[in-house]
């Protein structure tokens, strides 16, 4: 790291901050925290702005003229979507990254943070994955649409910094979960999908819970509030071209996570591992020593996060079950 110390701290208090995000989960945590800090937050969520439409994005930036931009969470539909709609995922995510970064440059935004994912690391990266493993080997094929789009966002930030001197930074976030996640049984990530499935199994007295893959993959999960906290921390305190890992640094196997979900939900039937479904990367855990050295660490444990997420899910079950969630448009 070679932090540009003249550019930090970049204090957010009193600033006009644009939050571009396809999903609701991290956006809502981040917005609440920014408002508490005295920022004016402009919501560029998918209901307000089509981030893949260049004219709309440019006009939106011109109209609002933000001081700072968080470019978050692209279109996501988990493993099933990456196999069935890879063209759509890559196209939309590339467009969002390109449009937002170019618009921020044109609008002379003072600072931008782009969030990619740790699925950008090579499938054989040494574990836990360090920042210098980026681009040292091929992607895991199941992750490819997300990985390629993340990589383009990270590179755009580096190149706008290099060519134009923009204070654009980027991060690679680990798997995130929390309230307002996509709880779709097919298109959600493992934690929200399994909370949903376990809850319905309990309510209908089903004795079996279906889990995809072998249960042996090891993953790292960050609770959405912790991620939002890290993004704010880095926006204020980090200015360098190196994309930084954001996570907890701690892994758990899917089987261990399933046990936690069973306990929290109160489902005590058997688990049926469906090995016809893909496992994805065998291990995906990031090394967070760099962000820790800057002074940030996560606060919410995996179990506490699952409890909070289940609590929200239970309160919102009727509306979740009544919508077909799929991959939001
Ligand atoms: P990723 O593999 O890190 O991209 O994240 P996912 O949340 O899609 O999957 C994590 C792991 O959980 C993978 O090994 C999946 O095979 C496994 N898994 C088990 N059951 C499910 C499920 O119902 N949905 C999803 N998405 N993954 C599941």
JSON list of C-alpha atoms in Angstrom, two decimals, residues 185 193-212 258-259 261-262 265-275:
[
{"chain": "A", "resi": 185, "resn": "UNK", "atom": "CA", "xyz": [-35.07, -20.10, -3.05]},
{"chain": "A", "resi": 193, "resn": "UNK", "atom": "CA", "xyz": [-32.07, -19.25, 0.62]},
{"chain": "A", "resi": 194, "resn": "UNK", "atom": "CA", "xyz": [-31.45, -21.71, 3.44]},
{"chain": "A", "resi": 195, "resn": "UNK", "atom": "CA", "xyz": [-33.14, -19.52, 6.05]},
{"chain": "A", "resi": 196, "resn": "UNK", "atom": "CA", "xyz": [-36.18, -19.46, 3.77]},
{"chain": "A", "resi": 197, "resn": "UNK", "atom": "CA", "xyz": [-36.09, -23.20, 3.05]},
{"chain": "A", "resi": 198, "resn": "UNK", "atom": "CA", "xyz": [-35.51, -24.19, 6.69]},
{"chain": "A", "resi": 199, "resn": "UNK", "atom": "CA", "xyz": [-38.33, -21.92, 7.88]},
{"chain": "A", "resi": 200, "resn": "UNK", "atom": "CA", "xyz": [-40.81, -23.40, 5.39]},
{"chain": "A", "resi": 201, "resn": "UNK", "atom": "CA", "xyz": [-39.66, -26.94, 6.23]},
{"chain": "A", "resi": 202, "resn": "UNK", "atom": "CA", "xyz": [-40.31, -26.22, 9.92]},
{"chain": "A", "resi": 203, "resn": "UNK", "atom": "CA", "xyz": [-43.72, -24.66, 9.27]},
{"chain": "A", "resi": 204, "resn": "UNK", "atom": "CA", "xyz": [-44.88, -27.58, 7.09]},
{"chain": "A", "resi": 205, "resn": "UNK", "atom": "CA", "xyz": [-43.35, -30.28, 9.31]},
{"chain": "A", "resi": 206, "resn": "UNK", "atom": "CA", "xyz": [-41.09, -31.44, 6.51]},
{"chain": "A", "resi": 207, "resn": "UNK", "atom": "CA", "xyz": [-38.34, -33.73, 7.76]},
{"chain": "A", "resi": 208, "resn": "UNK", "atom": "CA", "xyz": [-35.72, -32.85, 5.14]},
{"chain": "A", "resi": 209, "resn": "UNK", "atom": "CA", "xyz": [-33.82, -29.73, 4.22]},
{"chain": "A", "resi": 210, "resn": "UNK", "atom": "CA", "xyz": [-32.31, -29.57, 0.74]},
{"chain": "A", "resi": 211, "resn": "UNK", "atom": "CA", "xyz": [-28.83, -28.05, 0.57]},
{"chain": "A", "resi": 212, "resn": "UNK", "atom": "CA", "xyz": [-26.93, -27.62, -2.70]},
{"chain": "A", "resi": 258, "resn": "UNK", "atom": "CA", "xyz": [-26.37, -25.14, 7.86]},
{"chain": "A", "resi": 259, "resn": "UNK", "atom": "CA", "xyz": [-26.13, -26.24, 11.53]},
{"chain": "A", "resi": 261, "resn": "UNK", "atom": "CA", "xyz": [-29.25, -21.90, 10.48]},
{"chain": "A", "resi": 262, "resn": "UNK", "atom": "CA", "xyz": [-31.03, -25.03, 11.75]},
{"chain": "A", "resi": 265, "resn": "UNK", "atom": "CA", "xyz": [-34.67, -21.35, 12.81]},
{"chain": "A", "resi": 266, "resn": "UNK", "atom": "CA", "xyz": [-35.48, -24.28, 15.10]},
{"chain": "A", "resi": 267, "resn": "UNK", "atom": "CA", "xyz": [-35.57, -26.92, 12.35]},
{"chain": "A", "resi": 268, "resn": "UNK", "atom": "CA", "xyz": [-34.37, -30.33, 13.56]},
{"chain": "A", "resi": 269, "resn": "UNK", "atom": "CA", "xyz": [-34.91, -32.57, 10.50]},
{"chain": "A", "resi": 270, "resn": "UNK", "atom": "CA", "xyz": [-32.21, -34.12, 8.36]},
{"chain": "A", "resi": 271, "resn": "UNK", "atom": "CA", "xyz": [-30.08, -32.39, 5.75]},
{"chain": "A", "resi": 272, "resn": "UNK", "atom": "CA", "xyz": [-30.06, -33.70, 2.22]},
{"chain": "A", "resi": 273, "resn": "UNK", "atom": "CA", "xyz": [-26.97, -32.60, 0.22]},
{"chain": "A", "resi": 274, "resn": "UNK", "atom": "CA", "xyz": [-27.76, -32.40, -3.49]},
{"chain": "A", "resi": 275, "resn": "UNK", "atom": "CA", "xyz": [-24.40, -33.02, -5.14]}
]
